[in-house]
Amino acid sequence: MGGDFGPRCIVPASVACLAEFPSLHLVLVGQAPLLEELIARVPVADRQRLQIEHASEVIGMDERPAQALRGKPDASMRVALELVRNGRAQACVSAGNTGALMALSRYVLKTLPGIDRPAMVSAIPTARGHCHLLDLGANVDCSAEHLYQFAVMGAVAAEALGVERPRVALLNVGTEDIKGNQQVKLAASLLQQAQGLNYIGYIEGDGLYRGEADVVVCDGFVGNILLKSSEGLASMISARIEALFTENLGSRLVGSLALPLLRRLRTDLAPARHNGASFLGLQGIVIKSHGSAGSEGFQSAIRRALIEVRENLPQRLHGRLEHLLL
């Protein structure tokens, strides 16, 4: 029920994913009359793979997490997480209030042993492919121990997604050992002592985009600003290029020749393609979609959930964490 577009975006995205993945089953959690009305407008080839779970309450995008935690026991977000806890679903995907989703996830699903706080992670496009960046906003203030835990979880997640011996780096204002605040320096010391972790040191923002690391760790304040700035920059560059190729006849002719390449570049960099941040460190799979994501973006978030279900990511994390955590 959350996000900028709510079920009017999520229902078509869900139906599209059912067509894409024949083994997928989805449960839409929210106000049943509205969901039934929207489903009736969209042809569903196999209605048995699409269920509705009624929830009478909705958490607003501006509600405080504590209010959502205590005051709305039948909120759609909470009911969805309880389905995961009770084994009726293998993952929860939401475009709703991020703070409420994190608070409810920690309360309903609990964290893995040894993990103090879950972290949000997502794949960022780089010159060499992708980099897994965390935290993206769940934890604004982080200790060195938290950054260390994020690095361990990010490395295990990257391995599960096919990266062999992922290179782990701390995002910093320079690559020299003397650079950075006290938390980053202490985290670097902890990571240098970690056995079985491929820690490569500090990385700056430009190094991230050059693909110098597979996992980049920072606190949620920095990570969220970096993510949103990246998305805004990608959109601005795309718009500027399109404007240049349409300002006169000559540029339109050149643009027509370059159009296939421009479309490919736009597709590769489109935020919707990379939508879906995972809450690592929980005893269950929770994927946070951008609130502003459209149907295509929400489909990407569902795909991310499918990958983590297939890889049984929480169990893999649990198996590796006891060997890597201090």
Tab-separated table of C-alpha atoms in Angstrom:
chain	number	residue	atom	x	y	z
A	1	MET	CA	0.000	0.000	0.000
A	2	GLY	CA	3.032	2.313	0.288
A	3	GLY	CA	5.213	4.293	-2.070
A	4	ASP	CA	4.374	7.295	-4.208
A	5	PHE	CA	2.015	5.280	-6.436
A	6	GLY	CA	0.823	2.534	-4.096
A	7	PRO	CA	-1.036	-0.520	-5.416
A	8	ARG	CA	-1.754	1.154	-8.755
A	9	CYS	CA	1.922	0.591	-9.523
A	10	ILE	CA	2.551	-2.546	-7.474
A	11	VAL	CA	-0.340	-4.632	-8.860
A	12	PRO	CA	0.711	-4.316	-12.551
A	13	ALA	CA	4.352	-4.944	-11.562
A	14	SER	CA	3.325	-8.086	-9.693
A	15	VAL	CA	1.288	-9.394	-12.613
A	16	ALA	CA	4.214	-8.758	-14.990
A	17	CYS	CA	6.568	-10.716	-12.712
A	18	LEU	CA	4.143	-13.638	-12.558
A	19	ALA	CA	4.284	-13.802	-16.348
A	20	GLU	CA	8.094	-13.603	-16.272
A	21	PHE	CA	8.621	-16.303	-13.622
A	22	PRO	CA	6.275	-19.332	-13.948
A	23	SER	CA	7.233	-20.718	-10.514
A	24	LEU	CA	6.577	-17.449	-8.676
A	25	HIS	CA	3.685	-17.042	-6.231
A	26	LEU	CA	2.811	-13.615	-4.844
A	27	VAL	CA	0.705	-12.438	-1.925
A	28	LEU	CA	-0.540	-8.843	-2.149
A	29	VAL	CA	-1.008	-7.471	1.362
A	30	GLY	CA	-3.317	-4.498	1.817
A	31	GLN	CA	-6.888	-3.315	1.549
A	32	ALA	CA	-8.618	-6.218	-0.201
A	33	PRO	CA	-11.451	-4.310	-1.985
A	34	LEU	CA	-9.013	-1.948	-3.693
A	35	LEU	CA	-6.616	-4.745	-4.625
A	36	GLU	CA	-9.415	-6.879	-6.082
A	37	GLU	CA	-10.608	-3.900	-8.128
A	38	LEU	CA	-7.127	-3.296	-9.559
A	39	ILE	CA	-6.517	-6.978	-10.316
A	40	ALA	CA	-9.808	-7.107	-12.222
A	41	ARG	CA	-8.398	-4.518	-14.650
A	42	VAL	CA	-5.251	-6.523	-15.387
A	43	PRO	CA	-5.360	-9.910	-17.142
A	44	VAL	CA	-3.775	-12.563	-14.921
A	45	ALA	CA	-2.946	-15.799	-16.731
A	46	ASP	CA	-2.785	-17.898	-13.555
A	47	ARG	CA	-4.900	-16.341	-10.795
A	48	GLN	CA	-4.000	-19.175	-8.404
A	49	ARG	CA	-0.451	-17.805	-8.129
A	50	LEU	CA	-1.735	-14.419	-6.936
A	51	GLN	CA	-3.343	-14.164	-3.501
A	52	ILE	CA	-4.640	-11.269	-1.430
A	53	GLU	CA	-4.086	-10.918	2.299
A	54	HIS	CA	-6.322	-8.254	3.800
A	55	ALA	CA	-4.791	-5.657	6.132
A	56	SER	CA	-7.018	-2.889	7.418
A	57	GLU	CA	-4.323	-0.318	8.272
A	58	VAL	CA	-1.735	1.593	6.224
A	59	ILE	CA	1.490	3.206	7.435
A	60	GLY	CA	1.926	6.673	5.971
A	61	MET	CA	5.174	7.660	4.282
A	62	ASP	CA	5.731	10.377	6.911
A	63	GLU	CA	4.838	8.384	10.032
A	64	ARG	CA	7.438	7.890	12.732
A	65	PRO	CA	8.727	4.310	13.078
A	66	ALA	CA	7.759	4.157	16.770
A	67	GLN	CA	4.189	5.149	15.913
A	68	ALA	CA	3.981	2.466	13.226
A	69	LEU	CA	5.472	-0.125	15.578
A	70	ARG	CA	3.094	0.487	18.470
A	71	GLY	CA	-0.045	1.932	16.953
A	72	LYS	CA	-0.889	-0.154	13.861
A	73	PRO	CA	-0.891	-3.915	14.528
A	74	ASP	CA	-2.842	-4.622	11.312
A	75	ALA	CA	-0.748	-2.441	8.991
A	76	SER	CA	-0.064	-4.002	5.583
A	77	MET	CA	3.703	-3.768	6.124
A	78	ARG	CA	3.541	-5.583	9.443
A	79	VAL	CA	1.197	-8.285	8.144
A	80	ALA	CA	3.549	-8.910	5.194
A	81	LEU	CA	6.530	-9.342	7.524
A	82	GLU	CA	4.528	-11.706	9.729
A	83	LEU	CA	3.827	-13.854	6.664
A	84	VAL	CA	7.603	-14.221	6.255
A	85	ARG	CA	8.122	-14.972	9.953
A	86	ASN	CA	5.368	-17.603	9.926
A	87	GLY	CA	6.691	-19.310	6.794
A	88	ARG	CA	3.796	-18.375	4.514
A	89	ALA	CA	6.121	-16.255	2.377
A	90	GLN	CA	9.860	-16.402	1.693
A	91	ALA	CA	10.444	-12.670	1.227
A	92	CYS	CA	8.806	-9.295	1.736
A	93	VAL	CA	9.043	-6.488	-0.843
A	94	SER	CA	7.809	-3.012	0.096
A	95	ALA	CA	7.896	0.504	-1.340
A	96	GLY	CA	6.643	1.997	1.910
A	97	ASN	CA	8.107	4.051	4.745
A	98	THR	CA	11.785	3.015	5.061
A	99	GLY	CA	12.124	3.774	8.777
A	100	ALA	CA	8.939	1.896	9.620
A	101	LEU	CA	9.967	-1.065	7.460
A	102	MET	CA	13.337	-1.283	9.205
A	103	ALA	CA	11.833	-0.980	12.710
A	104	LEU	CA	9.132	-3.556	12.007
A	105	SER	CA	11.595	-5.922	10.310
A	106	ARG	CA	13.861	-5.887	13.350
A	107	TYR	CA	10.877	-6.421	15.666
A	108	VAL	CA	9.089	-9.134	13.682
A	109	LEU	CA	11.990	-11.047	12.076
A	110	LYS	CA	14.865	-10.259	14.483
A	111	THR	CA	18.510	-9.935	13.494
A	112	LEU	CA	20.956	-12.771	12.902
A	113	PRO	CA	23.158	-13.773	15.858
A	114	GLY	CA	26.080	-11.356	16.205
A	115	ILE	CA	24.464	-8.568	14.155
A	116	ASP	CA	23.523	-5.380	15.992
A	117	ARG	CA	21.851	-3.559	13.123
A	118	PRO	CA	20.667	-4.584	9.658
A	119	ALA	CA	22.111	-2.611	6.736
A	120	MET	CA	20.602	-1.620	3.405
A	121	VAL	CA	22.629	-2.736	0.380
A	122	SER	CA	22.108	-2.270	-3.340
A	123	ALA	CA	24.090	-2.784	-6.560
A	124	ILE	CA	25.557	0.411	-8.050
A	125	PRO	CA	26.649	0.418	-11.728
A	126	THR	CA	30.393	0.932	-12.253
A	127	ALA	CA	32.854	0.895	-15.153
A	128	ARG	CA	33.479	-2.816	-14.509
A	129	GLY	CA	29.953	-3.953	-13.718
A	130	HIS	CA	28.482	-3.406	-10.264
A	131	CYS	CA	29.526	-2.547	-6.746
A	132	HIS	CA	27.544	-3.458	-3.626
A	133	LEU	CA	27.172	-0.309	-1.522
A	134	LEU	CA	26.052	-0.317	2.116
A	135	ASP	CA	24.630	1.196	4.260
A	136	LEU	CA	22.164	3.217	2.172
A	137	GLY	CA	20.299	5.002	4.943
A	138	ALA	CA	19.137	2.557	7.585
A	139	ASN	CA	21.857	3.603	10.057
A	140	VAL	CA	22.811	7.278	10.027
A	141	ASP	CA	25.228	6.994	12.969
A	142	CYS	CA	27.528	3.974	12.966
A	143	SER	CA	30.299	2.722	15.206
A	144	ALA	CA	33.445	1.035	13.906
A	145	GLU	CA	31.965	-2.328	14.903
A	146	HIS	CA	28.845	-1.628	12.859
A	147	LEU	CA	30.950	-0.771	9.800
A	148	TYR	CA	32.885	-3.986	10.317
A	149	GLN	CA	29.661	-6.009	10.444
A	150	PHE	CA	28.400	-4.272	7.288
A	151	ALA	CA	31.622	-5.206	5.490
A	152	VAL	CA	31.287	-8.858	6.482
A	153	MET	CA	27.626	-9.020	5.418
A	154	GLY	CA	28.326	-7.183	2.153
A	155	ALA	CA	31.126	-9.598	1.279
A	156	VAL	CA	28.960	-12.668	1.927
A	157	ALA	CA	26.084	-11.174	-0.083
A	158	ALA	CA	28.389	-10.392	-3.011
A	159	GLU	CA	29.693	-13.966	-2.969
A	160	ALA	CA	26.125	-15.272	-3.015
A	161	LEU	CA	25.459	-13.135	-6.086
A	162	GLY	CA	28.413	-14.618	-7.973
A	163	VAL	CA	31.420	-12.444	-7.063
A	164	GLU	CA	34.446	-14.585	-6.298
A	165	ARG	CA	36.519	-13.302	-3.357
A	166	PRO	CA	34.934	-9.829	-3.385
A	167	ARG	CA	37.189	-6.833	-2.799
A	168	VAL	CA	35.948	-4.900	0.253
A	169	ALA	CA	36.733	-1.210	0.815
A	170	LEU	CA	35.780	1.567	3.210
A	171	LEU	CA	34.493	4.771	1.604
A	172	ASN	CA	36.668	7.648	2.774
A	173	VAL	CA	37.836	11.183	1.946
A	174	GLY	CA	41.216	9.828	0.821
A	175	THR	CA	43.110	6.574	0.389
A	176	GLU	CA	45.922	7.385	2.836
A	177	ASP	CA	45.922	5.715	6.256
A	178	ILE	CA	45.820	9.068	8.056
A	179	LYS	CA	42.568	10.152	6.339
A	180	GLY	CA	39.059	9.774	7.749
A	181	ASN	CA	37.208	10.138	11.027
A	182	GLN	CA	37.807	8.001	14.093
A	183	GLN	CA	35.065	5.489	13.291
A	184	VAL	CA	36.440	4.799	9.821
A	185	LYS	CA	40.009	4.422	11.117
A	186	LEU	CA	38.909	2.001	13.829
A	187	ALA	CA	36.833	0.026	11.302
A	188	ALA	CA	39.875	-0.193	9.029
A	189	SER	CA	41.898	-1.633	11.906
A	190	LEU	CA	39.248	-4.264	12.554
A	191	LEU	CA	39.011	-5.211	8.878
A	192	GLN	CA	42.780	-5.539	8.523
A	193	GLN	CA	42.686	-8.222	11.219
A	194	ALA	CA	39.760	-10.147	9.705
A	195	GLN	CA	40.580	-13.639	8.480
A	196	GLY	CA	39.001	-14.683	5.188
A	197	LEU	CA	37.944	-11.174	4.170
A	198	ASN	CA	39.531	-9.543	1.116
A	199	TYR	CA	39.852	-6.043	2.555
A	200	ILE	CA	41.711	-3.682	0.174
A	201	GLY	CA	41.663	-0.457	2.212
A	202	TYR	CA	40.084	2.956	1.649
A	203	ILE	CA	38.339	4.037	-1.541
A	204	GLU	CA	37.137	7.452	-2.709
A	205	GLY	CA	33.899	8.099	-4.579
A	206	ASP	CA	35.546	8.179	-8.010
A	207	GLY	CA	37.236	4.849	-7.312
A	208	LEU	CA	33.856	3.325	-6.586
A	209	TYR	CA	32.627	4.222	-10.071
A	210	ARG	CA	35.844	2.974	-11.654
A	211	GLY	CA	35.026	-0.434	-10.208
A	212	GLU	CA	38.016	-0.635	-7.857
A	213	ALA	CA	36.011	-2.573	-5.245
A	214	ASP	CA	33.137	-5.058	-5.219
A	215	VAL	CA	31.804	-4.037	-1.788
A	216	VAL	CA	31.991	-0.462	-0.473
A	217	VAL	CA	31.072	0.294	3.147
A	218	CYS	CA	29.994	3.570	4.730
A	219	ASP	CA	27.462	4.861	7.245
A	220	GLY	CA	23.863	5.395	6.140
A	221	PHE	CA	24.136	9.181	6.051
A	222	VAL	CA	26.930	9.130	3.476
A	223	GLY	CA	25.528	6.140	1.586
A	224	ASN	CA	22.078	7.619	1.080
A	225	ILE	CA	23.485	10.934	-0.173
A	226	LEU	CA	25.825	9.089	-2.553
A	227	LEU	CA	22.999	6.920	-3.897
A	228	LYS	CA	20.546	9.771	-4.451
A	229	SER	CA	23.252	12.000	-5.963
A	230	SER	CA	24.237	9.208	-8.354
A	231	GLU	CA	20.671	8.690	-9.500
A	232	GLY	CA	20.144	12.419	-9.973
A	233	LEU	CA	23.391	12.760	-11.930
A	234	ALA	CA	22.502	9.847	-14.210
A	235	SER	CA	19.081	11.375	-14.948
A	236	MET	CA	20.587	14.826	-15.564
A	237	ILE	CA	23.246	13.513	-17.983
A	238	SER	CA	20.633	11.513	-19.880
A	239	ALA	CA	18.382	14.586	-20.217
A	240	ARG	CA	21.280	16.832	-21.289
A	241	ILE	CA	22.424	14.380	-23.970
A	242	GLU	CA	18.884	14.062	-25.305
A	243	ALA	CA	18.541	17.859	-25.434
A	244	LEU	CA	21.837	18.217	-27.329
A	245	PHE	CA	20.724	15.718	-29.961
A	246	THR	CA	17.409	17.498	-30.585
A	247	GLU	CA	18.351	21.207	-30.634
A	248	ASN	CA	18.690	21.507	-34.454
A	249	LEU	CA	18.437	19.506	-37.672
A	250	GLY	CA	22.118	18.550	-37.748
A	251	SER	CA	22.126	17.321	-34.179
A	252	ARG	CA	18.903	15.389	-34.800
A	253	LEU	CA	20.537	13.596	-37.741
A	254	VAL	CA	23.546	12.701	-35.626
A	255	GLY	CA	21.234	11.743	-32.789
A	256	SER	CA	19.298	9.332	-34.994
A	257	LEU	CA	22.545	7.464	-35.710
A	258	ALA	CA	23.496	7.387	-32.050
A	259	LEU	CA	19.995	6.532	-30.798
A	260	PRO	CA	20.534	2.761	-30.338
A	261	LEU	CA	23.667	3.375	-28.241
A	262	LEU	CA	21.961	6.105	-26.219
A	263	ARG	CA	19.016	3.841	-25.467
A	264	ARG	CA	21.385	1.098	-24.339
A	265	LEU	CA	23.263	3.527	-22.078
A	266	ARG	CA	20.032	4.852	-20.595
A	267	THR	CA	18.854	1.318	-19.912
A	268	ASP	CA	22.149	0.354	-18.253
A	269	LEU	CA	22.144	3.405	-15.974
A	270	ALA	CA	18.399	3.668	-15.307
A	271	PRO	CA	17.701	3.677	-11.541
A	272	ALA	CA	14.676	1.442	-12.144
A	273	ARG	CA	16.924	-1.359	-13.356
A	274	HIS	CA	18.887	-1.346	-10.097
A	275	ASN	CA	15.925	-0.743	-7.778
A	276	GLY	CA	15.626	-2.890	-4.686
A	277	ALA	CA	17.798	-2.552	-1.587
A	278	SER	CA	18.203	-5.592	0.641
A	279	PHE	CA	18.043	-5.402	4.435
A	280	LEU	CA	21.047	-7.553	5.304
A	281	GLY	CA	21.353	-9.059	8.772
A	282	LEU	CA	17.752	-10.124	9.353
A	283	GLN	CA	16.418	-13.633	9.911
A	284	GLY	CA	14.396	-13.258	6.728
A	285	ILE	CA	14.511	-11.537	3.349
A	286	VAL	CA	13.234	-7.961	3.131
A	287	ILE	CA	13.644	-5.812	0.013
A	288	LYS	CA	13.017	-2.073	0.044
A	289	SER	CA	11.878	-0.527	-3.243
A	290	HIS	CA	12.263	3.181	-3.884
A	291	GLY	CA	9.052	4.948	-2.957
A	292	SER	CA	9.220	6.795	-6.278
A	293	ALA	CA	9.751	3.635	-8.337
A	294	GLY	CA	7.319	2.884	-11.133
A	295	SER	CA	6.143	-0.514	-12.290
A	296	GLU	CA	9.458	-1.400	-13.947
A	297	GLY	CA	11.389	-0.454	-10.834
A	298	PHE	CA	9.157	-2.503	-8.543
A	299	GLN	CA	9.647	-5.500	-10.827
A	300	SER	CA	13.395	-5.128	-10.270
A	301	ALA	CA	12.816	-5.212	-6.518
A	302	ILE	CA	10.838	-8.455	-6.850
A	303	ARG	CA	13.633	-9.939	-8.971
A	304	ARG	CA	16.123	-9.044	-6.228
A	305	ALA	CA	13.955	-10.901	-3.709
A	306	LEU	CA	13.836	-13.957	-5.991
A	307	ILE	CA	17.628	-14.056	-6.215
A	308	GLU	CA	18.004	-13.915	-2.446
A	309	VAL	CA	15.388	-16.652	-1.978
A	310	ARG	CA	17.165	-18.839	-4.530
A	311	GLU	CA	20.517	-18.291	-2.801
A	312	ASN	CA	18.988	-18.680	0.679
A	313	LEU	CA	20.911	-15.560	1.641
A	314	PRO	CA	20.002	-15.296	5.376
A	315	GLN	CA	21.149	-18.880	5.968
A	316	ARG	CA	24.366	-18.308	4.039
A	317	LEU	CA	25.004	-15.169	6.049
A	318	HIS	CA	24.404	-17.046	9.294
A	319	GLY	CA	26.820	-19.793	8.263
A	320	ARG	CA	29.635	-17.361	7.457
A	321	LEU	CA	29.117	-14.728	10.135
A	322	GLU	CA	30.171	-16.900	13.059
A	323	HIS	CA	33.590	-17.362	11.424
A	324	LEU	CA	34.100	-13.713	10.498
A	325	LEU	CA	32.511	-11.674	13.274
A	326	LEU	CA	34.694	-10.585	16.166
